[in-house]
Short mmCIF file of C-alpha atoms and ligand atoms in Angstrom, two decimals:
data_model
loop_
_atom_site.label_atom_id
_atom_site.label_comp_id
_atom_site.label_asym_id
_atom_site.label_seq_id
_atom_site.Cartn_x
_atom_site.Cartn_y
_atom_site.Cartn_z
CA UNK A 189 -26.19 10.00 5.94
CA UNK A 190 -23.41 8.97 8.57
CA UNK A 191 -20.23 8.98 6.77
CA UNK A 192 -18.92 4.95 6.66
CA UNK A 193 -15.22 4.10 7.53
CA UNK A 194 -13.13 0.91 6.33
CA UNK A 195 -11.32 -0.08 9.31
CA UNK A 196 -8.54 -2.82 9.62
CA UNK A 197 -9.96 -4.92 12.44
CA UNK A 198 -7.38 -7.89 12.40
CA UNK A 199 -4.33 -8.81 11.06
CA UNK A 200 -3.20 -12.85 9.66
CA UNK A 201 0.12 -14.04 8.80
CA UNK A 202 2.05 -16.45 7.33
CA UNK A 203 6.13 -17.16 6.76
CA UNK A 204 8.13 -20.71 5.97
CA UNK A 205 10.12 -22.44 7.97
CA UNK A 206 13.28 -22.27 5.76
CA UNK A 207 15.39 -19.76 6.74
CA UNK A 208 17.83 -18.96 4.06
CA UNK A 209 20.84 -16.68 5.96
CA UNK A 210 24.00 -15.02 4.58
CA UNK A 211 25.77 -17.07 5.46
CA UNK A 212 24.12 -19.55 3.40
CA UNK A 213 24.05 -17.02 0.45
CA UNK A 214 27.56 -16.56 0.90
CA UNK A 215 28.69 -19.93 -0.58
CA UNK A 216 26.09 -19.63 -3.34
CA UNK A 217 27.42 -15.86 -5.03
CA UNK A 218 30.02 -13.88 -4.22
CA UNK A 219 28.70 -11.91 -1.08
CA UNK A 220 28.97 -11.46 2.78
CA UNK A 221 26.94 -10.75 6.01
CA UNK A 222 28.70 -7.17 6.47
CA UNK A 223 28.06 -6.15 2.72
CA UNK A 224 24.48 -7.51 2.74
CA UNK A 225 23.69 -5.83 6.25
CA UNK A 226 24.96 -2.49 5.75
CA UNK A 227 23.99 -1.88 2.28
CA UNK A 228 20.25 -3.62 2.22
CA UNK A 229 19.82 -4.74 6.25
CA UNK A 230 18.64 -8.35 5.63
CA UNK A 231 19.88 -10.69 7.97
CA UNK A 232 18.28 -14.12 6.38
CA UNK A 233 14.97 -14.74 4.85
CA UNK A 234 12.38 -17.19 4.71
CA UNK A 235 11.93 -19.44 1.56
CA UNK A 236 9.09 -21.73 0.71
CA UNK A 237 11.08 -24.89 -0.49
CA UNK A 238 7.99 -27.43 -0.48
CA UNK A 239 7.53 -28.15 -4.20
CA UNK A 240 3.99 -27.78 -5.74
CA UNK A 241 2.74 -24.64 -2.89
CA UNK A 242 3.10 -20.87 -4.06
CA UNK A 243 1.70 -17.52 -2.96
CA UNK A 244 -2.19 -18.73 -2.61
CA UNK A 245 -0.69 -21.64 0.18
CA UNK A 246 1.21 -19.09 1.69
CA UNK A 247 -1.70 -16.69 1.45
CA UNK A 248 -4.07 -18.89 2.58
CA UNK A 249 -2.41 -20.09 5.81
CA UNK A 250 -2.22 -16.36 6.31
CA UNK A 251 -5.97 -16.16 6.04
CA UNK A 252 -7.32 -19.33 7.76
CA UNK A 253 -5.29 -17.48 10.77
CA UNK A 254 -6.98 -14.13 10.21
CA UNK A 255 -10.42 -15.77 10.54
CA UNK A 256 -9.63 -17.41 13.28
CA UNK A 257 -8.44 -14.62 15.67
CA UNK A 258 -10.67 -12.24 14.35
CA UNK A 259 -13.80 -15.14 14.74
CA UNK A 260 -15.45 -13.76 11.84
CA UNK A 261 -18.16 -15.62 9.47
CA UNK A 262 -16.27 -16.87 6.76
CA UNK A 263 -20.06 -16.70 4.85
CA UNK A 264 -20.05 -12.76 5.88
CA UNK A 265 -17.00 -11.60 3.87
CA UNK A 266 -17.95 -10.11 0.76
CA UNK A 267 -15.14 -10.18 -1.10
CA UNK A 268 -11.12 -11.01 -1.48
CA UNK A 269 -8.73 -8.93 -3.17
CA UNK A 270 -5.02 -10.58 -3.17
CA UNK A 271 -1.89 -8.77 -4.42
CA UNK A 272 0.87 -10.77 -5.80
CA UNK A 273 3.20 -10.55 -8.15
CA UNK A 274 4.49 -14.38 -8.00
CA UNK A 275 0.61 -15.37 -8.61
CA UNK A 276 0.31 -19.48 -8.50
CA UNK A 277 -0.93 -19.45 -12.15
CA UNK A 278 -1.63 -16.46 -14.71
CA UNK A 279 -5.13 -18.14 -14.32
CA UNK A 280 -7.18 -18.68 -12.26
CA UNK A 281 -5.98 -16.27 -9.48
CA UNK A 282 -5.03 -16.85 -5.82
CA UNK A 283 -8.03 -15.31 -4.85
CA UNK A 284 -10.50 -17.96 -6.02
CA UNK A 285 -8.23 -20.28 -4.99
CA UNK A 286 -8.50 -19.21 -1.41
CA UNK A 287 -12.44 -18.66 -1.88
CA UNK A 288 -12.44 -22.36 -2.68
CA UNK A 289 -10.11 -23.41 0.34
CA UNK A 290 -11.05 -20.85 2.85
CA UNK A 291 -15.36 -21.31 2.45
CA UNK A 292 -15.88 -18.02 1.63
CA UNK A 293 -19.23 -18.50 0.12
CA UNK A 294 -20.27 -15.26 -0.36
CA UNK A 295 -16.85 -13.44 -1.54
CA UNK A 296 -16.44 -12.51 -5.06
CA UNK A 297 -12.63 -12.23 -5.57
CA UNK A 298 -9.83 -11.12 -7.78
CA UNK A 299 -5.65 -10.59 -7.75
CA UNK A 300 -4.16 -7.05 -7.76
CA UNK A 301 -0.89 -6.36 -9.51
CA UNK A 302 0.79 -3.32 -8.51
CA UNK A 303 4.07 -5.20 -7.54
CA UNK A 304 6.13 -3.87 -3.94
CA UNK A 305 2.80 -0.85 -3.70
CA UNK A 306 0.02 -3.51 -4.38
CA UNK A 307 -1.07 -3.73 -0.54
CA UNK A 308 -1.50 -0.35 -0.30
CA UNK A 309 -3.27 0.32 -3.86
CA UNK A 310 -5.88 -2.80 -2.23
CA UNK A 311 -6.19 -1.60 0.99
CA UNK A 312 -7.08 2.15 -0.49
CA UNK A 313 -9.72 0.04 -3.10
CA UNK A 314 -11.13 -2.17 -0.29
CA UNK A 315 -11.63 0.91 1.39
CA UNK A 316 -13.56 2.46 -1.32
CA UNK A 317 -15.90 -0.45 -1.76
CA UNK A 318 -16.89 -0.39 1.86
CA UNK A 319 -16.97 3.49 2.41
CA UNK A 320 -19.73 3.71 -0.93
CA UNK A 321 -21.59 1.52 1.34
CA UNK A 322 -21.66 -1.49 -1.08
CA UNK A 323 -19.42 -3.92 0.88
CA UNK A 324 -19.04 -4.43 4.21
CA UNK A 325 -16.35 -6.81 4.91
CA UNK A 326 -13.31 -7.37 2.81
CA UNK A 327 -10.02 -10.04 2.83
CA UNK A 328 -6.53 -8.51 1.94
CA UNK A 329 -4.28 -10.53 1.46
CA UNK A 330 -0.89 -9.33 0.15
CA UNK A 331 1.82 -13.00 -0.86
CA UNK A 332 4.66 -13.31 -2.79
CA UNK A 333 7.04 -16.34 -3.42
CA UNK A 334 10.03 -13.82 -4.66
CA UNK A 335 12.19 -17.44 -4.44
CA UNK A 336 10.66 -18.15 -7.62
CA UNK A 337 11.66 -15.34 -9.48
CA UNK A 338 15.27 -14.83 -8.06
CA UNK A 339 18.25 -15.86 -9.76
CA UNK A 340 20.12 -16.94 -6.77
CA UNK A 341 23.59 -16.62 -9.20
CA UNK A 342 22.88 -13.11 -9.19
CA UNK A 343 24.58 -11.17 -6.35
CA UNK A 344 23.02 -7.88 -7.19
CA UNK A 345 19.40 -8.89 -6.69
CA UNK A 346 19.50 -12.50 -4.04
CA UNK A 347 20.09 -11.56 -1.28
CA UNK A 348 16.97 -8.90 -1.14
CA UNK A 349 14.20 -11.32 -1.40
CA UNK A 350 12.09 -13.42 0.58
CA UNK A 351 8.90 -15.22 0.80
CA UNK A 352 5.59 -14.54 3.06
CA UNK A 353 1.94 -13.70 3.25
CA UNK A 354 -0.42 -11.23 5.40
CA UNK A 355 -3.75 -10.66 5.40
CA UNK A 356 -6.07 -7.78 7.23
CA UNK A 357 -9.91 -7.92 7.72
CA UNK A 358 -11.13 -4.53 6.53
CA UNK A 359 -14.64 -3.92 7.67
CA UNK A 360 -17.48 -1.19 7.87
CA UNK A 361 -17.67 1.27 10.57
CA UNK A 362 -19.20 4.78 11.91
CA UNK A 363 -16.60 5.51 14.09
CA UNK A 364 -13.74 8.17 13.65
CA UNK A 365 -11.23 5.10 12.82
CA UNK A 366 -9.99 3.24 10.21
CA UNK A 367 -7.96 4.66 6.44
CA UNK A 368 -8.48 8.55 6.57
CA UNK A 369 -6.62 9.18 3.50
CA UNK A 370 -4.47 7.74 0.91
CA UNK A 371 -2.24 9.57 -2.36
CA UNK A 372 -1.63 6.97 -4.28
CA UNK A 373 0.53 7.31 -7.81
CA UNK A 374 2.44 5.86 -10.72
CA UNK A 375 4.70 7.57 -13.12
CA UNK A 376 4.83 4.57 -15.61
CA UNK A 377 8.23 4.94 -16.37
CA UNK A 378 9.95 1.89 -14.64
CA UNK A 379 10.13 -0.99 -16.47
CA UNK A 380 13.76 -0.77 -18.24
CA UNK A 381 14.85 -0.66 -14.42
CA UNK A 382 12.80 -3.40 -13.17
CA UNK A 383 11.06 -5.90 -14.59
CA UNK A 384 10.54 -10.20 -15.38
CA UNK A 385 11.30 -10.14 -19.13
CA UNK A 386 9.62 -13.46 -20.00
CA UNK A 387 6.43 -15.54 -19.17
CA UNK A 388 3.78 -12.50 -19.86
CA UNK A 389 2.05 -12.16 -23.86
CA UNK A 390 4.83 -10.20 -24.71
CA UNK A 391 7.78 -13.06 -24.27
CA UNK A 392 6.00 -16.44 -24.21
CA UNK A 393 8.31 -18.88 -22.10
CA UNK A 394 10.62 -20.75 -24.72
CA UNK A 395 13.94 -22.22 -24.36
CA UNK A 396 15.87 -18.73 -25.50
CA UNK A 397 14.02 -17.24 -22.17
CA UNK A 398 14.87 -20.30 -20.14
CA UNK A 399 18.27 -20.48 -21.60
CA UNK A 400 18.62 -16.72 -21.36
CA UNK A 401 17.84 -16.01 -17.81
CA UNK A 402 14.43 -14.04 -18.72
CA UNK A 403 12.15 -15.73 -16.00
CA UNK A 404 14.34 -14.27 -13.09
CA UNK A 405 13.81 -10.55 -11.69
CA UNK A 406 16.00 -7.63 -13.59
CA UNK A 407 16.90 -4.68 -11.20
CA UNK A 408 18.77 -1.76 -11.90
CA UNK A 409 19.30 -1.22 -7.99
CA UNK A 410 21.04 2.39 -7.79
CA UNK A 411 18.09 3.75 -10.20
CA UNK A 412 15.14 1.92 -8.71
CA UNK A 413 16.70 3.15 -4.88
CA UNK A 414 16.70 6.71 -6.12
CA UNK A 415 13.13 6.60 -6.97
CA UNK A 416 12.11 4.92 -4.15
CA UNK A 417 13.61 7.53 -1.52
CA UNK A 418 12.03 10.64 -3.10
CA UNK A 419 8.59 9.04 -3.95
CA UNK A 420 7.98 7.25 -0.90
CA UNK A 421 9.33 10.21 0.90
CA UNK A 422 7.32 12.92 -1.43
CA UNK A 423 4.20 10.76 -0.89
CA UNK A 424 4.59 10.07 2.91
CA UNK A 425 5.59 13.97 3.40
CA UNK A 426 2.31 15.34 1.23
CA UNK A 427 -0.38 12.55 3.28
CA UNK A 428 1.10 13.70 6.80
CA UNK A 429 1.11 17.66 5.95
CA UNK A 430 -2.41 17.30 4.49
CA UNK A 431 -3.86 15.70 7.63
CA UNK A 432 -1.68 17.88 10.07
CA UNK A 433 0.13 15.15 11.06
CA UNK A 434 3.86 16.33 12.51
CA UNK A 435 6.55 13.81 13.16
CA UNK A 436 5.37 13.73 17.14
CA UNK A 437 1.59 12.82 15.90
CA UNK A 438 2.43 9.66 13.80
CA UNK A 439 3.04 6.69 16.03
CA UNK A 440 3.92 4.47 13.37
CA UNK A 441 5.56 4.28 9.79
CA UNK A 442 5.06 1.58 8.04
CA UNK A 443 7.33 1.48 4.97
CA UNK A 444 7.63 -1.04 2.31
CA UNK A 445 10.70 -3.30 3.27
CA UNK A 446 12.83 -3.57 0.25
CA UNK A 447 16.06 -1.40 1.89
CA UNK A 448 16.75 -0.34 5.30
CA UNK A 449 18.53 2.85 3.81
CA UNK A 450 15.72 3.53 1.88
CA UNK A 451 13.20 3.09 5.20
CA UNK A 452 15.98 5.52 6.83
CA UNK A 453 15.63 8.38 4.54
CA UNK A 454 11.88 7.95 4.76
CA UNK A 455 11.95 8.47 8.36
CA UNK A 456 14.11 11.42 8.43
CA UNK A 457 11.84 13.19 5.93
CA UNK A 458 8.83 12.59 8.34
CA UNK A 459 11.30 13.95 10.97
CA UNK A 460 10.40 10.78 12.76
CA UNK A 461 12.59 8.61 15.07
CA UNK A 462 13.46 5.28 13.88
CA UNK A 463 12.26 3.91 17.24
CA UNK A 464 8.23 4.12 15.87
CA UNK A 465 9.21 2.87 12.27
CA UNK A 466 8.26 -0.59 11.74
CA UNK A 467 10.77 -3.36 10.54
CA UNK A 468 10.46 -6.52 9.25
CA UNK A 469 13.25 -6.69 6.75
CA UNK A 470 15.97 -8.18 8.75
CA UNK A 471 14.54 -11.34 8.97
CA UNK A 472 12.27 -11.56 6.16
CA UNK A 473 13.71 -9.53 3.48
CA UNK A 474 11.47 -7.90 0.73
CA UNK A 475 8.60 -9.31 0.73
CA UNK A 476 7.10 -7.59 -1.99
CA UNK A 477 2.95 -7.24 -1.49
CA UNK A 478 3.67 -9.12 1.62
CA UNK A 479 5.93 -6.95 3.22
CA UNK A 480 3.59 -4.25 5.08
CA UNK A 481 0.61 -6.89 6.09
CA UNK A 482 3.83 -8.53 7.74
CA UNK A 483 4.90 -5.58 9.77
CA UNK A 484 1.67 -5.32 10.95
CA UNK A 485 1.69 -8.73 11.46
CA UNK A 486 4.98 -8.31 13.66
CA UNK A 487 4.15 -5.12 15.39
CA UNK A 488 0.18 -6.28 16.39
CA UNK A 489 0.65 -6.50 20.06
CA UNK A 490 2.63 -2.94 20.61
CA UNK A 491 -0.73 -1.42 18.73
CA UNK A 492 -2.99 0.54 20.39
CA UNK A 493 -6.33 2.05 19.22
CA UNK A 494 -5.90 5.14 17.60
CA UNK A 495 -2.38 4.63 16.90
CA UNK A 496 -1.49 7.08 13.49
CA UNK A 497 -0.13 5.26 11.12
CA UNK A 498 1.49 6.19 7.94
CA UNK A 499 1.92 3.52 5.22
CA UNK A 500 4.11 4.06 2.21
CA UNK A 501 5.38 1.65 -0.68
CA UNK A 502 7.39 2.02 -3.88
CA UNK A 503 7.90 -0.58 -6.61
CA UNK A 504 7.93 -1.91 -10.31
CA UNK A 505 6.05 0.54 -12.99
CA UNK A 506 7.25 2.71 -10.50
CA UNK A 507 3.93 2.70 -8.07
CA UNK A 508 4.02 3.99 -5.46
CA UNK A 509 2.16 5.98 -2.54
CA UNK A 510 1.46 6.47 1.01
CA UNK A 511 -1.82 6.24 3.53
CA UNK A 512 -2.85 7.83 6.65
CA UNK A 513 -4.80 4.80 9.23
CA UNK A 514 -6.22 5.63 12.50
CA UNK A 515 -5.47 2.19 14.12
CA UNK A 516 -9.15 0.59 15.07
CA UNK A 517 -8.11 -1.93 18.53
CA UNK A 518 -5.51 -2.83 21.26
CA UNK A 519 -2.92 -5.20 20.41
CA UNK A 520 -4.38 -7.56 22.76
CA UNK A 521 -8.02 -7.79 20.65
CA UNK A 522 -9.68 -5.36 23.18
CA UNK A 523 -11.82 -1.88 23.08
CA UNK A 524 -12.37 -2.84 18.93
CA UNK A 525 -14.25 -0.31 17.16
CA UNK A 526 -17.92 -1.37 16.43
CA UNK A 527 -18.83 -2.67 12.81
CA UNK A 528 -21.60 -2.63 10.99
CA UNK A 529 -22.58 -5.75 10.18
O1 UT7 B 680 10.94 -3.47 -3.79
C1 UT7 B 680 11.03 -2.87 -5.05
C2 UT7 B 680 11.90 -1.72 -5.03
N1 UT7 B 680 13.28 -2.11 -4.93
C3 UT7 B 680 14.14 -1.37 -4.25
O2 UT7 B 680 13.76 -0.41 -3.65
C4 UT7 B 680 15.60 -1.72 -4.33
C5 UT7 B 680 16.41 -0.47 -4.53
N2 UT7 B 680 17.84 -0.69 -4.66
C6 UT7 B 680 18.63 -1.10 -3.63
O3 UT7 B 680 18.16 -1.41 -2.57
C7 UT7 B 680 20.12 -1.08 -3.84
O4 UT7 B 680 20.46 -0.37 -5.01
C8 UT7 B 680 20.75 -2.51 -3.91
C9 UT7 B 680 20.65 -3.17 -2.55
C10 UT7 B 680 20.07 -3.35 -4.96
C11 UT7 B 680 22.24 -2.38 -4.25
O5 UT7 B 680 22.90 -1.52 -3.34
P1 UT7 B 680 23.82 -0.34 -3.86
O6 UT7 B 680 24.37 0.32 -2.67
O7 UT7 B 680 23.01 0.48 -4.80
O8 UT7 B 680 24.98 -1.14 -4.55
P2 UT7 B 680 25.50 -1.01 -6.06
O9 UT7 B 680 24.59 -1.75 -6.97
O10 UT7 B 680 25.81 0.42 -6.36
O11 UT7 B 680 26.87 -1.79 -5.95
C12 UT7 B 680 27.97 -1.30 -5.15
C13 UT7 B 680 29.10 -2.32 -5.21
C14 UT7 B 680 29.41 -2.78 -6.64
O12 UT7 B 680 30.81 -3.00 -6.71
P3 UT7 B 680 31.74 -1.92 -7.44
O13 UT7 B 680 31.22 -1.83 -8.86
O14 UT7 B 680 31.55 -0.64 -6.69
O15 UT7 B 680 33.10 -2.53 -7.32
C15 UT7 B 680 28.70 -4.11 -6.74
O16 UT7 B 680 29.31 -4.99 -7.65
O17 UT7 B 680 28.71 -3.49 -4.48
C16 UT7 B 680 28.87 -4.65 -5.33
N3 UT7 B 680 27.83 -5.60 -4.96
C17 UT7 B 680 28.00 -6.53 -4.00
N4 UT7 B 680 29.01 -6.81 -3.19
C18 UT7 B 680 28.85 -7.82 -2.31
C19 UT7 B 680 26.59 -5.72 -5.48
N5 UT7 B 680 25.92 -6.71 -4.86
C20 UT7 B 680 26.78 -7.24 -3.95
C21 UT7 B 680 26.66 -8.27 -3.00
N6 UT7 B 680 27.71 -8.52 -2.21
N7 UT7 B 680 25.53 -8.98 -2.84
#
């Protein structure tokens, strides 16, 4: 039987209005634009202030764009699989909320949690589903509202975070294109460095977790950075030499956007100019699931078809991992791989 690839065949996005910059941030903690820029490389951020929207609005405008440029039957996708960590409720998830808004008949749906990694543990399982043959078109989205988790007193973690959505259109195809491999990992020992205490089974909200700070994120940053270089670099280093790739054969890295430092070490390990590395974090921050979708997002037009590109992501748990694409059309929408449909 003719081997079946999953194949990102259009890209969605979404980011507020708000822009939060630090200069803003510096009359709310003790911080500055120099500080902020050399040690992280966020510039400002984008905050969704509207009252009563989370990460399935955010998601969703992302979507609703996706299916417009890509002109696909909304009744033809077969599923959604949305990674958040901010979800709108514990239950139901953002994914049947965007079934319901979006008309996706058809779709069965669920949320991922694999916090900053969870866009590239869904792409990898979206991928699955459509290369066993089973599925042949598949929503993800990756959204997170970080603003509602941040303590903006907290000068160690506030100025990191923003808030934004992506979404791709994985589909089915015979052609040499699309996710060729993936190393995906977790070494479950992260969450004294990096974790939201309260709200989960564990620590019901009360007023001791309101009153004690428990609902905002805890980062221990100088531990959770050290992970973060040597996995995502380990994991990057291990999917390019297993494919061949050298630093001249990748076109693009697409790192997880949590510290330009961190993106910078990456990039050296790959022996790869920072020229053909994808940012985003200067003017959105950390993202969290959101924050490769958005690069791609960004960096659309300059991509051509069959573009390599290396994603790799690091976060909470610690997950983490990296994936080898073949890029499947032009930035301008032309020469698109065929689908199956
Ligand atoms: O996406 C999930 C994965 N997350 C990450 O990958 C984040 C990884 N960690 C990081 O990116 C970095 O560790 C941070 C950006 C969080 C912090 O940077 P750092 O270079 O590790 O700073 P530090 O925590 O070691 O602090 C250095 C100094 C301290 O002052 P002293 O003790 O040396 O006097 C901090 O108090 O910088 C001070 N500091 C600040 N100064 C101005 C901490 N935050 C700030 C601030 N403005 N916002």
């Amino acid at each position: 039987m003719e081997k079946i690839h999953a194949v990102i065949t259009g890209v969605g996005g979404y980011v507020p209005d708000y822009v939060l910059t630090n200069e803003e941030l510096s009359h709310m903690v003790d911080t500055n634009d120099e500080w902020i820029m050399t040690r992280i490389g966020v510039k400002e951020r984008r905050i969704l202030k509207e009252e009563g929207l989370g990460a399935s609005y955010m998601g969703r405008k992302a979507v609703k764009q996706l299916l417009k440029k890509t002109g696909v039957d909304p009744e033809k996708i077969d599923a959604v699989i949305f990674s958040t960590s901010t979800p709108d409720y514990h239950f139901p998830s953002c994914a049947s909320i965007i079934v319901g808004k979006c008309g996706l008949k058809n779709a069965f749906a669920f949320e991922y949690s694999a916090a900053c990694c969870g866009f590239l543990y869904a792409v990898d399982t979206a991928s699955a589903l459509i290369e066993c043959g089973r599925y042949k078109k598949i929503i993800v989205v990756g959204s997170d509202k970080m603003s509602s988790v941040v303590n903006y007193k907290d000068r160690q973690t506030c100025p990191i975070f923003g808030d934004g959505a992506a979404a791709v259109l994985i589909e089915a195809t015979h052609e040499d294109f699309g996710q060729m491999d993936a190393f995906l990992k977790c070494d479950g020992i992260g969450l004294p460095f990096l974790h939201l205490a309260a709200g989960g089974s564990v620590c019901p909200s009360s007023y001791f977790t309101i009153d004690n700070g428990m609902h905002y994120i805890h980062q221990e940053g100088r531990t959770v950075f050290k992970y973060a270089v040597t996995n995502m670099s380990e994991c990057s280093a291990k999917v390019a030499e297993r494919n061949g790739l050298t630093g001249d054969d990748i076109t693009w890295v697409v790192p997880h956007q949590a510290n330009v430092r961190i993106i910078e070490a990456v990039a050296k390990r790959l022996d790869v100019p920072m020229e053909k590395v994808m940012l985003s974090i200067r003017h959105y921050g950390n993202t969290s699931s959101a924050s490769i979708p958005l690069c791609l997002w960004d960096y659309e037009p300059q991509l051509r078809k069959g573009d390599k590109l290396i994603f790799t992501a690091f976060g909470a748990g610690f997950v983490y991992g990296a994936s080898y694409l073949k890029w499947g059309y032009n930035g301008d929408g032309t020469d698109k791989v065929e689908v199956i449909d």
